[in-house]
Amino acid sequence: MPRAVVRPRLWALLLGSTLIASIGCHRQTASPLEDDRDSDAPVADPDPEPEPDANDGADLAERSKRQAEVGAMARRITDEVAIARGLPVTGEFTVELIDKPGVRAFVRDAMYEDLSREEVQLFGRIEAALGVLPIGSDGEKVLLDLYEFGVLGIYDPKRKTLLIGDYIGTGELGRVIGHEGAHGLQDMHFDLETLAKVSRGASDRDTAKTFLIEGDAEATYLAWMSGANGLAAIGDDLLALQADMVLSVDESMIPNPTLTRKLQMPYTEGTAAMVRLAREQGFAAIDALYADLPTTSEQLLHFDKLAKREPALLVVVDAQPVLALLPDHREVWQDEIGEAGLLAMMAEVEQPGIARKVAAGWGGDRFVVFDRQTDPAAAPLLVGLIAWDSEADAKEFEGSFRAYFEQTKPGDHLIQRKGREILYATHFAAALTGQADPLAGLAKAGWASLSVAMPKKPKKIKKSKP
C-alpha cells in the first residue's frame, strides 16, 4: 500500500483518544490573562468596539445545533456499544465539542496533574538519551504538537464527558464516538480515574494498562461496528496489517516516528490482544483483567504469556559503582523500557517481522539515569540492563540493538552481552573525558550497578513422619 494512503488511515486509527486523556486526566479551565500594564502609566483610549458580525450569531447557532446532534448520536451509539460489549450503561455522561487548541490545552494540563514541569523536561531528555527524540528536543512541545495534530476524541473521566473534535467529518463520527463511548462504559464499571494512577519508575506496567484500556475500547468498537457477526468478522490478517503499518511509520510520514509508534501501539497491538481474548473467551475475560491487571507489555504482546501471567525478571540497581566513576553526577531517575518500548525502537532499523522477532524473548529490564550536579547536559547519561529468557534470545537482539544505537547514538553508546544479559549505556563521552579507558571503566561500573535478582526457590515442605 502506498505510504501516501497509509498516513491518513494511521491517524484515524491512532488517536481516537489520547494516551494521556483516556487514562484519567482532567482539563482545568484556563484563567484569563492578567493585565500587565503599569497602573500608574497613562492609559490610551481603548479601541472602539467592533461592530457585531452578523455571522457570529449564525455560527453560534450552528455550533449549538451540531452539539445537540452529536450529543444525541453519542447517546444512541453508546447504548448500542454497551449491548455489543455486555456492559450496561449505569451512569450519566455529557458530550462536548472540542477544537484543536482545546485539545492542546487539555493535554498540557493533563501532563501536569501527575508530573512536575521538571519531570516532563527530564522525561524528554531521557527519551533523547534512548534515541527516541533528537537531542535538544522540547519533549513537552513534541507531545503537544503530536496530540493536537492527531487527536479525534477524548474521554474525561473526571467530568464524565466525551470530548469530540469539532473538526471531525460526519463520516468519522461513528468511529470516534464508538471508541470514546466504550471508554465511558469502562469508567462506569472499572473506574478509569483510579486506573490512571501513574506507576513511577514502572513505565512498562503503565504501558500494559494502556494496552488493556485502549485495546478493549477498540475491540468494543469493532464488535459494535461488525453487527451480528461481532468480533468473528475481524480477521487476524487485518489486525496484523494495522499493527505492521504502525511499526512501519518512518520520518517521511511524521516527525519522531519512534515516539509515534510507542503511542500508537496500544491501539493496534492492544486491540489485537483484546480481540483475540474476547473471541476465544468472551468479553468477561477482559473484565477479569481489570481486577487482575497485566503487569508487562510482554503479556499483551504474547497471548500465551498473558494466560500464564509470566512475570518480569527483576533487575536491581545499586548506582554507587557508576557514581564513584562520575563524582560530579547524581542519580535522577530509574525506569524500564519493556518489550513494547524495545519493539518500537527496533522498528527504526528492522522490518516489522524482524523487529517483533528480536524483541520477543524479553525477560525484564531496568535503567538508571545520571545528571551532572550542575549544568546538566542536553541528554543525561543512561545505563541499563536487559535480561532475556535465553542466551539465544539475547544474541538475536544484540545485533539489532547495536544497529539502533549506531544509527541514533553514533560514537556515544556502549553495548556488552554476558550470557542472557545485555548492558548498555549512552551519552557518556563528555562525562568520561580524560579517563584512560572510559569504555572499560564504565562497563565494569555498569555491570556492578545492575544485576538480575535470582528468583527465590520455593521452600521444601518437610513431610511429617507417620
Short mmCIF file of C-alpha atoms in Angstrom, two decimals:
data_model
loop_
_atom_site.label_atom_id
_atom_site.label_comp_id
_atom_site.label_asym_id
_atom_site.label_seq_id
_atom_site.Cartn_x
_atom_site.Cartn_y
_atom_site.Cartn_z
CA MET A 1 0.00 0.00 0.00
CA PRO A 2 1.46 3.41 -0.92
CA ARG A 3 2.57 5.40 2.10
CA ALA A 4 0.55 8.39 0.94
CA VAL A 5 -2.53 6.29 1.70
CA VAL A 6 -1.19 4.91 4.98
CA ARG A 7 -0.80 8.20 6.80
CA PRO A 8 -4.46 9.35 6.99
CA ARG A 9 -5.53 5.81 7.82
CA LEU A 10 -2.91 5.65 10.55
CA TRP A 11 -4.10 8.77 12.28
CA ALA A 12 -7.75 7.80 12.04
CA LEU A 13 -6.79 4.62 13.83
CA LEU A 14 -4.31 6.15 16.22
CA LEU A 15 -5.60 8.91 18.35
CA GLY A 16 -9.28 8.14 18.58
CA SER A 17 -8.50 9.11 22.15
CA THR A 18 -5.28 10.30 23.64
CA LEU A 19 -2.98 8.14 25.69
CA ILE A 20 -2.91 10.69 28.47
CA ALA A 21 -6.54 11.76 28.40
CA SER A 22 -8.03 8.31 28.16
CA ILE A 23 -6.44 7.14 31.41
CA GLY A 24 -7.96 9.79 33.53
CA CYS A 25 -6.58 13.30 33.26
CA HIS A 26 -8.74 16.37 33.58
CA ARG A 27 -8.69 19.67 31.79
CA GLN A 28 -8.82 22.71 34.07
CA THR A 29 -10.44 25.96 33.00
CA ALA A 30 -7.75 28.36 31.82
CA SER A 31 -7.57 31.58 33.84
CA PRO A 32 -7.85 34.85 31.93
CA LEU A 33 -4.65 36.69 31.10
CA GLU A 34 -3.73 39.29 33.69
CA ASP A 35 -3.38 42.93 32.69
CA ASP A 36 0.38 43.59 32.77
CA ARG A 37 0.20 47.35 32.19
CA ASP A 38 1.79 49.73 34.69
CA SER A 39 -1.12 51.04 36.78
CA ASP A 40 0.49 54.48 37.06
CA ALA A 41 1.03 54.87 33.35
CA PRO A 42 -1.44 56.86 31.30
CA VAL A 43 -3.94 54.66 29.61
CA ALA A 44 -4.76 55.33 26.00
CA ASP A 45 -8.32 55.44 24.88
CA PRO A 46 -9.47 51.94 24.08
CA ASP A 47 -10.14 50.98 20.53
CA PRO A 48 -13.77 51.37 19.61
CA GLU A 49 -15.83 48.26 19.98
CA PRO A 50 -16.04 46.43 16.66
CA GLU A 51 -19.38 46.28 15.01
CA PRO A 52 -21.09 42.95 15.78
CA ASP A 53 -20.63 40.48 12.98
CA ALA A 54 -23.95 39.18 11.75
CA ASN A 55 -22.24 35.83 11.16
CA ASP A 56 -21.34 35.40 14.86
CA GLY A 57 -24.89 34.61 15.87
CA ALA A 58 -25.30 32.23 12.96
CA ASP A 59 -22.04 30.45 13.85
CA LEU A 60 -23.11 30.08 17.48
CA ALA A 61 -26.49 28.72 16.46
CA GLU A 62 -24.85 26.28 14.07
CA ARG A 63 -22.44 25.09 16.77
CA SER A 64 -25.30 24.60 19.24
CA LYS A 65 -27.18 22.60 16.65
CA ARG A 66 -24.09 20.50 15.94
CA GLN A 67 -23.54 19.98 19.67
CA ALA A 68 -27.11 18.71 20.09
CA GLU A 69 -26.82 16.39 17.09
CA VAL A 70 -23.50 14.91 18.27
CA GLY A 71 -24.85 14.51 21.80
CA ALA A 72 -27.91 12.59 20.60
CA MET A 73 -25.76 10.46 18.32
CA ALA A 74 -23.34 9.72 21.17
CA ARG A 75 -26.11 8.51 23.47
CA ARG A 76 -27.60 6.28 20.80
CA ILE A 77 -24.25 4.78 19.81
CA THR A 78 -23.13 4.29 23.42
CA ASP A 79 -26.35 2.38 24.15
CA GLU A 80 -25.62 0.13 21.17
CA VAL A 81 -21.96 -0.24 22.09
CA ALA A 82 -22.99 -1.24 25.62
CA ILE A 83 -25.01 -4.14 24.21
CA ALA A 84 -22.12 -5.27 21.99
CA ARG A 85 -19.71 -5.11 24.94
CA GLY A 86 -22.06 -6.61 27.52
CA LEU A 87 -21.61 -3.66 29.90
CA PRO A 88 -24.85 -1.79 30.64
CA VAL A 89 -24.93 1.98 30.86
CA THR A 90 -25.08 2.62 34.61
CA GLY A 91 -24.31 6.33 34.81
CA GLU A 92 -24.73 9.69 33.17
CA PHE A 93 -22.26 11.32 30.82
CA THR A 94 -22.13 14.55 28.86
CA VAL A 95 -20.89 15.31 25.37
CA GLU A 96 -18.96 18.40 24.31
CA LEU A 97 -17.33 19.56 21.12
CA ILE A 98 -13.65 20.49 21.38
CA ASP A 99 -11.40 22.34 18.96
CA LYS A 100 -7.70 21.73 18.38
CA PRO A 101 -6.50 24.48 20.75
CA GLY A 102 -8.78 22.90 23.35
CA VAL A 103 -7.14 19.52 22.76
CA ARG A 104 -3.72 21.08 23.27
CA ALA A 105 -4.85 22.76 26.50
CA PHE A 106 -6.40 19.53 27.79
CA VAL A 107 -3.24 17.50 27.18
CA ARG A 108 -0.97 20.20 28.60
CA ASP A 109 -3.00 20.41 31.80
CA ALA A 110 -3.20 16.61 31.93
CA MET A 111 0.59 16.34 31.87
CA TYR A 112 0.96 18.44 34.96
CA GLU A 113 -1.64 16.73 37.10
CA ASP A 114 0.79 13.94 38.00
CA LEU A 115 4.13 15.34 36.86
CA SER A 116 6.09 18.48 37.58
CA ARG A 117 7.46 20.63 34.77
CA GLU A 118 10.96 19.48 35.72
CA GLU A 119 9.91 15.84 35.40
CA VAL A 120 8.32 16.41 31.99
CA GLN A 121 11.53 18.05 30.81
CA LEU A 122 13.61 15.22 32.28
CA PHE A 123 11.49 12.57 30.54
CA GLY A 124 12.02 14.33 27.22
CA ARG A 125 15.77 14.29 27.83
CA ILE A 126 15.63 10.59 28.76
CA GLU A 127 13.84 9.84 25.50
CA ALA A 128 16.64 11.73 23.77
CA ALA A 129 19.22 9.60 25.61
CA LEU A 130 17.42 6.48 24.33
CA GLY A 131 17.37 7.78 20.75
CA VAL A 132 13.59 8.20 20.69
CA LEU A 133 13.81 12.00 20.31
CA PRO A 134 16.58 14.15 18.82
CA ILE A 135 18.99 15.78 21.27
CA GLY A 136 17.74 19.19 22.32
CA SER A 137 14.06 18.42 21.68
CA ASP A 138 11.43 20.12 23.78
CA GLY A 139 9.63 17.00 24.99
CA GLU A 140 6.52 18.88 26.06
CA LYS A 141 6.16 20.62 22.70
CA VAL A 142 6.74 17.39 20.78
CA LEU A 143 3.89 15.70 22.64
CA LEU A 144 1.54 18.66 22.41
CA ASP A 145 2.15 19.02 18.68
CA LEU A 146 1.54 15.30 18.20
CA TYR A 147 -1.71 15.24 20.15
CA GLU A 148 -3.07 18.46 18.70
CA PHE A 149 -2.43 17.09 15.23
CA GLY A 150 -3.79 13.60 15.79
CA VAL A 151 -6.50 13.57 18.47
CA LEU A 152 -10.04 12.97 17.28
CA GLY A 153 -11.73 12.49 20.64
CA ILE A 154 -11.09 12.29 24.38
CA TYR A 155 -12.94 10.74 27.29
CA ASP A 156 -12.57 12.75 30.50
CA PRO A 157 -13.46 10.51 33.49
CA LYS A 158 -13.30 13.37 35.98
CA ARG A 159 -16.17 15.15 34.29
CA LYS A 160 -17.71 12.01 32.75
CA THR A 161 -17.55 13.76 29.40
CA LEU A 162 -16.95 12.68 25.83
CA LEU A 163 -14.97 15.41 24.07
CA ILE A 164 -15.47 15.11 20.32
CA GLY A 165 -13.39 17.11 17.86
CA ASP A 166 -15.43 19.81 16.17
CA TYR A 167 -13.22 19.35 13.10
CA ILE A 168 -14.32 15.74 12.53
CA GLY A 169 -16.31 14.95 9.41
CA THR A 170 -19.66 13.21 9.64
CA GLY A 171 -18.18 10.01 8.24
CA GLU A 172 -15.74 9.75 11.17
CA LEU A 173 -18.18 10.49 13.98
CA GLY A 174 -19.41 6.93 14.50
CA ARG A 175 -15.86 5.61 14.75
CA VAL A 176 -14.79 8.25 17.29
CA ILE A 177 -17.97 8.09 19.39
CA GLY A 178 -17.89 4.28 19.42
CA HIS A 179 -14.36 4.29 20.86
CA GLU A 180 -14.92 7.11 23.35
CA GLY A 181 -18.29 5.70 24.39
CA ALA A 182 -16.52 2.43 25.18
CA HIS A 183 -14.20 4.39 27.49
CA GLY A 184 -17.27 5.79 29.19
CA LEU A 185 -18.54 2.25 29.80
CA GLN A 186 -15.12 1.21 31.14
CA ASP A 187 -15.25 4.12 33.57
CA MET A 188 -18.73 3.19 34.79
CA HIS A 189 -17.63 -0.36 35.57
CA PHE A 190 -13.87 -0.26 36.24
CA ASP A 191 -13.08 3.34 37.36
CA LEU A 192 -10.64 4.77 34.83
CA GLU A 193 -9.61 7.56 37.16
CA THR A 194 -8.20 5.07 39.65
CA LEU A 195 -6.55 3.09 36.86
CA ALA A 196 -4.90 6.33 35.73
CA LYS A 197 -2.57 6.48 38.72
CA VAL A 198 0.98 6.66 37.40
CA SER A 199 3.38 3.89 38.40
CA ARG A 200 6.52 5.94 38.90
CA GLY A 201 9.59 4.11 37.70
CA ALA A 202 7.46 1.30 36.24
CA SER A 203 6.56 2.61 32.80
CA ASP A 204 6.04 -0.82 31.29
CA ARG A 205 3.37 -1.58 33.88
CA ASP A 206 1.55 1.58 32.77
CA THR A 207 2.04 0.58 29.14
CA ALA A 208 0.34 -2.74 29.90
CA LYS A 209 -2.63 -0.89 31.44
CA THR A 210 -2.87 1.34 28.39
CA PHE A 211 -2.80 -1.69 26.06
CA LEU A 212 -5.71 -3.10 28.04
CA ILE A 213 -7.79 0.09 28.16
CA GLU A 214 -7.27 1.19 24.57
CA GLY A 215 -7.34 -2.35 23.18
CA ASP A 216 -10.63 -3.05 24.97
CA ALA A 217 -12.17 0.22 23.70
CA GLU A 218 -11.14 -0.53 20.13
CA ALA A 219 -12.28 -4.16 20.33
CA THR A 220 -15.62 -2.93 21.66
CA TYR A 221 -15.97 -0.50 18.77
CA LEU A 222 -15.13 -3.28 16.29
CA ALA A 223 -17.68 -5.62 17.87
CA TRP A 224 -20.37 -2.94 17.56
CA MET A 225 -19.37 -1.98 14.03
CA SER A 226 -19.45 -5.63 12.88
CA GLY A 227 -23.09 -6.08 13.86
CA ALA A 228 -24.46 -9.58 14.29
CA ASN A 229 -21.14 -11.24 13.38
CA GLY A 230 -19.30 -9.42 16.16
CA LEU A 231 -15.58 -9.96 16.50
CA ALA A 232 -15.78 -13.15 14.46
CA ALA A 233 -15.87 -10.79 11.45
CA ILE A 234 -12.49 -9.24 12.35
CA GLY A 235 -9.71 -11.28 10.80
CA ASP A 236 -6.27 -11.67 12.32
CA ASP A 237 -4.81 -10.62 8.97
CA LEU A 238 -6.44 -7.19 9.26
CA LEU A 239 -5.22 -6.74 12.83
CA ALA A 240 -1.71 -7.79 11.83
CA LEU A 241 -1.75 -5.42 8.86
CA GLN A 242 -2.72 -2.45 11.02
CA ALA A 243 -0.08 -3.33 13.63
CA ASP A 244 2.62 -3.61 10.97
CA MET A 245 1.54 -0.28 9.48
CA VAL A 246 2.29 1.34 12.82
CA LEU A 247 5.70 -0.31 13.09
CA SER A 248 6.44 0.86 9.54
CA VAL A 249 5.94 4.55 10.37
CA ASP A 250 9.06 6.50 9.48
CA GLU A 251 10.40 10.04 9.27
CA SER A 252 8.96 10.54 5.79
CA MET A 253 5.46 10.17 7.26
CA ILE A 254 5.69 12.03 10.57
CA PRO A 255 8.42 13.54 12.78
CA ASN A 256 9.69 11.47 15.71
CA PRO A 257 8.40 8.13 14.39
CA THR A 258 9.69 6.02 17.30
CA LEU A 259 7.65 8.07 19.77
CA THR A 260 4.65 7.82 17.43
CA ARG A 261 4.97 4.03 17.36
CA LYS A 262 5.10 3.89 21.16
CA LEU A 263 1.94 5.97 21.48
CA GLN A 264 0.13 4.17 18.67
CA MET A 265 0.79 0.55 19.65
CA PRO A 266 -1.94 0.31 22.33
CA TYR A 267 -4.49 0.94 19.55
CA THR A 268 -3.13 -1.87 17.38
CA GLU A 269 -1.18 -4.40 19.46
CA GLY A 270 -3.53 -3.91 22.40
CA THR A 271 -6.53 -4.25 20.11
CA ALA A 272 -5.21 -7.47 18.60
CA ALA A 273 -4.73 -8.94 22.09
CA MET A 274 -8.20 -7.95 23.31
CA VAL A 275 -9.96 -9.08 20.12
CA ARG A 276 -8.33 -12.50 20.37
CA LEU A 277 -9.13 -12.82 24.07
CA ALA A 278 -12.78 -11.79 23.57
CA ARG A 279 -13.21 -14.10 20.58
CA GLU A 280 -11.85 -17.11 22.45
CA GLN A 281 -13.18 -16.49 25.96
CA GLY A 282 -15.76 -13.72 25.69
CA PHE A 283 -15.64 -10.15 26.97
CA ALA A 284 -15.90 -11.50 30.51
CA ALA A 285 -12.22 -12.49 30.19
CA ILE A 286 -11.38 -8.84 29.53
CA ASP A 287 -13.48 -7.79 32.51
CA ALA A 288 -11.35 -10.08 34.65
CA LEU A 289 -8.18 -8.27 33.59
CA TYR A 290 -9.37 -5.07 35.27
CA ALA A 291 -9.48 -6.93 38.59
CA ASP A 292 -6.10 -8.59 38.00
CA LEU A 293 -4.16 -6.17 35.80
CA PRO A 294 -1.47 -7.35 33.39
CA THR A 295 1.95 -6.29 34.64
CA THR A 296 4.08 -6.15 31.47
CA SER A 297 3.59 -5.22 27.84
CA GLU A 298 5.07 -8.63 27.03
CA GLN A 299 1.91 -10.24 28.42
CA LEU A 300 -0.19 -8.23 25.95
CA LEU A 301 2.11 -8.95 23.01
CA HIS A 302 2.13 -12.73 23.60
CA PHE A 303 -1.15 -14.46 24.29
CA ASP A 304 0.48 -17.44 26.00
CA LYS A 305 2.38 -15.19 28.40
CA LEU A 306 -0.81 -13.38 29.34
CA ALA A 307 -2.52 -16.71 30.00
CA LYS A 308 0.17 -17.82 32.45
CA ARG A 309 0.96 -14.29 33.68
CA GLU A 310 4.67 -14.70 33.08
CA PRO A 311 6.36 -12.20 35.44
CA ALA A 312 9.28 -10.00 34.50
CA LEU A 313 12.74 -10.82 35.77
CA LEU A 314 13.72 -8.32 38.45
CA VAL A 315 16.70 -6.12 37.60
CA VAL A 316 18.09 -4.46 40.74
CA VAL A 317 20.14 -1.27 40.83
CA ASP A 318 22.96 -0.09 43.07
CA ALA A 319 24.10 3.17 41.50
CA GLN A 320 27.19 3.63 43.66
CA PRO A 321 29.74 1.98 41.31
CA VAL A 322 28.77 4.35 38.49
CA LEU A 323 28.63 7.36 40.83
CA ALA A 324 32.12 6.51 42.08
CA LEU A 325 33.29 6.77 38.48
CA LEU A 326 31.41 10.07 37.99
CA PRO A 327 31.60 12.07 41.24
CA ASP A 328 30.17 15.18 39.54
CA HIS A 329 26.92 13.31 38.72
CA ARG A 330 23.85 12.30 40.70
CA GLU A 331 21.16 9.68 40.14
CA VAL A 332 17.92 11.34 38.97
CA TRP A 333 15.64 8.51 37.77
CA GLN A 334 15.14 4.78 37.33
CA ASP A 335 12.70 3.12 34.96
CA GLU A 336 12.08 0.31 32.47
CA ILE A 337 11.56 0.15 28.71
CA GLY A 338 9.62 -3.11 28.38
CA GLU A 339 9.13 -5.25 25.30
CA ALA A 340 6.73 -2.79 23.66
CA GLY A 341 9.20 0.06 24.02
CA LEU A 342 12.03 -2.03 22.62
CA LEU A 343 9.81 -3.15 19.75
CA ALA A 344 9.08 0.48 18.83
CA MET A 345 12.82 1.21 18.92
CA MET A 346 13.84 -1.83 16.88
CA ALA A 347 11.29 -0.93 14.20
CA GLU A 348 13.55 2.04 13.48
CA VAL A 349 16.17 -0.28 11.97
CA GLU A 350 14.26 -3.50 11.17
CA GLN A 351 11.19 -4.53 9.19
CA PRO A 352 8.14 -5.22 11.42
CA GLY A 353 8.51 -9.02 11.37
CA ILE A 354 12.20 -8.91 12.30
CA ALA A 355 11.60 -6.24 14.94
CA ARG A 356 8.97 -8.46 16.59
CA LYS A 357 11.28 -11.46 16.45
CA VAL A 358 14.26 -9.76 18.08
CA ALA A 359 12.15 -8.05 20.78
CA ALA A 360 10.43 -11.31 21.73
CA GLY A 361 12.19 -13.17 24.50
CA TRP A 362 12.47 -10.03 26.65
CA GLY A 363 12.64 -11.08 30.28
CA GLY A 364 12.94 -7.81 32.18
CA ASP A 365 14.93 -4.58 32.19
CA ARG A 366 15.89 -1.53 34.20
CA PHE A 367 17.86 1.62 33.52
CA VAL A 368 19.25 4.32 35.78
CA VAL A 369 19.73 7.96 34.76
CA PHE A 370 22.58 10.22 35.90
CA ASP A 371 22.75 14.01 35.53
CA ARG A 372 25.61 16.36 36.22
CA GLN A 373 25.24 18.08 39.57
CA THR A 374 25.42 21.46 37.82
CA ASP A 375 24.79 22.45 34.22
CA PRO A 376 23.07 19.22 33.08
CA ALA A 377 23.88 18.04 29.57
CA ALA A 378 21.38 18.09 26.70
CA ALA A 379 20.76 14.40 27.42
CA PRO A 380 21.61 12.56 30.64
CA LEU A 381 23.99 9.65 30.97
CA LEU A 382 21.95 6.45 31.00
CA VAL A 383 22.99 2.93 31.98
CA GLY A 384 20.64 -0.05 31.63
CA LEU A 385 20.45 -3.82 31.73
CA ILE A 386 18.09 -6.04 29.73
CA ALA A 387 17.58 -9.67 30.75
CA TRP A 388 16.37 -12.21 28.20
CA ASP A 389 14.62 -15.55 28.50
CA SER A 390 17.65 -17.30 27.00
CA GLU A 391 21.14 -16.60 25.71
CA ALA A 392 19.89 -17.26 22.17
CA ASP A 393 17.27 -14.51 22.61
CA ALA A 394 19.95 -12.11 23.86
CA LYS A 395 22.24 -12.87 20.92
CA GLU A 396 19.40 -12.35 18.46
CA PHE A 397 18.54 -8.96 19.96
CA GLU A 398 22.11 -7.75 20.34
CA GLY A 399 22.77 -7.13 16.65
CA SER A 400 19.61 -5.08 16.07
CA PHE A 401 20.14 -3.16 19.31
CA ARG A 402 23.66 -2.29 18.22
CA ALA A 403 22.38 -1.15 14.81
CA TYR A 404 19.78 1.03 16.50
CA PHE A 405 22.30 2.85 18.66
CA GLU A 406 24.81 3.13 15.84
CA GLN A 407 22.10 4.99 13.95
CA THR A 408 20.77 7.11 16.82
CA LYS A 409 23.84 7.46 19.08
CA PRO A 410 26.92 7.06 16.87
CA GLY A 411 30.12 7.15 18.92
CA ASP A 412 28.34 7.61 22.25
CA HIS A 413 26.94 4.23 23.20
CA LEU A 414 28.14 1.05 24.86
CA ILE A 415 26.68 -2.45 24.44
CA GLN A 416 28.05 -5.59 26.10
CA ARG A 417 26.47 -9.02 26.47
CA LYS A 418 27.16 -11.65 29.09
CA GLY A 419 25.09 -14.75 28.57
CA ARG A 420 21.46 -13.73 28.50
CA GLU A 421 22.06 -10.21 29.84
CA ILE A 422 22.83 -7.08 27.82
CA LEU A 423 24.36 -3.98 29.40
CA TYR A 424 24.03 -0.69 27.54
CA ALA A 425 24.92 2.96 28.16
CA THR A 426 24.51 6.21 26.24
CA HIS A 427 25.75 9.80 26.48
CA PHE A 428 28.88 9.16 28.50
CA ALA A 429 31.56 10.56 26.15
CA ALA A 430 31.62 14.07 27.64
CA ALA A 431 31.34 12.79 31.22
CA LEU A 432 34.31 10.42 30.87
CA THR A 433 36.66 12.81 29.08
CA GLY A 434 40.23 12.37 30.28
CA GLN A 435 39.85 8.84 31.62
CA ALA A 436 42.42 6.35 30.38
CA ASP A 437 39.98 3.65 29.25
CA PRO A 438 36.48 5.15 29.63
CA LEU A 439 34.56 2.29 27.99
CA ALA A 440 36.19 -0.38 30.14
CA GLY A 441 35.65 1.65 33.31
CA LEU A 442 32.01 2.36 32.54
CA ALA A 443 31.32 -1.25 31.56
CA LYS A 444 32.83 -2.52 34.81
CA ALA A 445 30.84 0.02 36.86
CA GLY A 446 27.67 -0.74 34.90
CA TRP A 447 27.84 -4.48 35.50
CA ALA A 448 28.45 -3.79 39.19
CA SER A 449 25.50 -1.39 39.36
CA LEU A 450 22.83 -3.53 37.65
CA SER A 451 22.12 -7.20 38.13
CA VAL A 452 19.31 -9.71 37.76
CA ALA A 453 17.85 -10.91 41.04
CA MET A 454 17.62 -14.66 41.13
CA PRO A 455 14.07 -15.83 41.76
CA LYS A 456 13.55 -17.36 45.15
CA LYS A 457 13.20 -21.10 45.15
CA PRO A 458 10.05 -22.37 46.84
CA LYS A 459 10.71 -23.78 50.27
CA LYS A 460 10.59 -27.52 50.54
CA ILE A 461 7.86 -28.75 52.82
CA LYS A 462 9.12 -31.35 55.19
CA LYS A 463 6.91 -34.36 55.36
CA SER A 464 6.00 -35.39 58.86
CA LYS A 465 6.89 -38.89 59.87
CA PRO A 466 3.97 -41.26 60.18
#
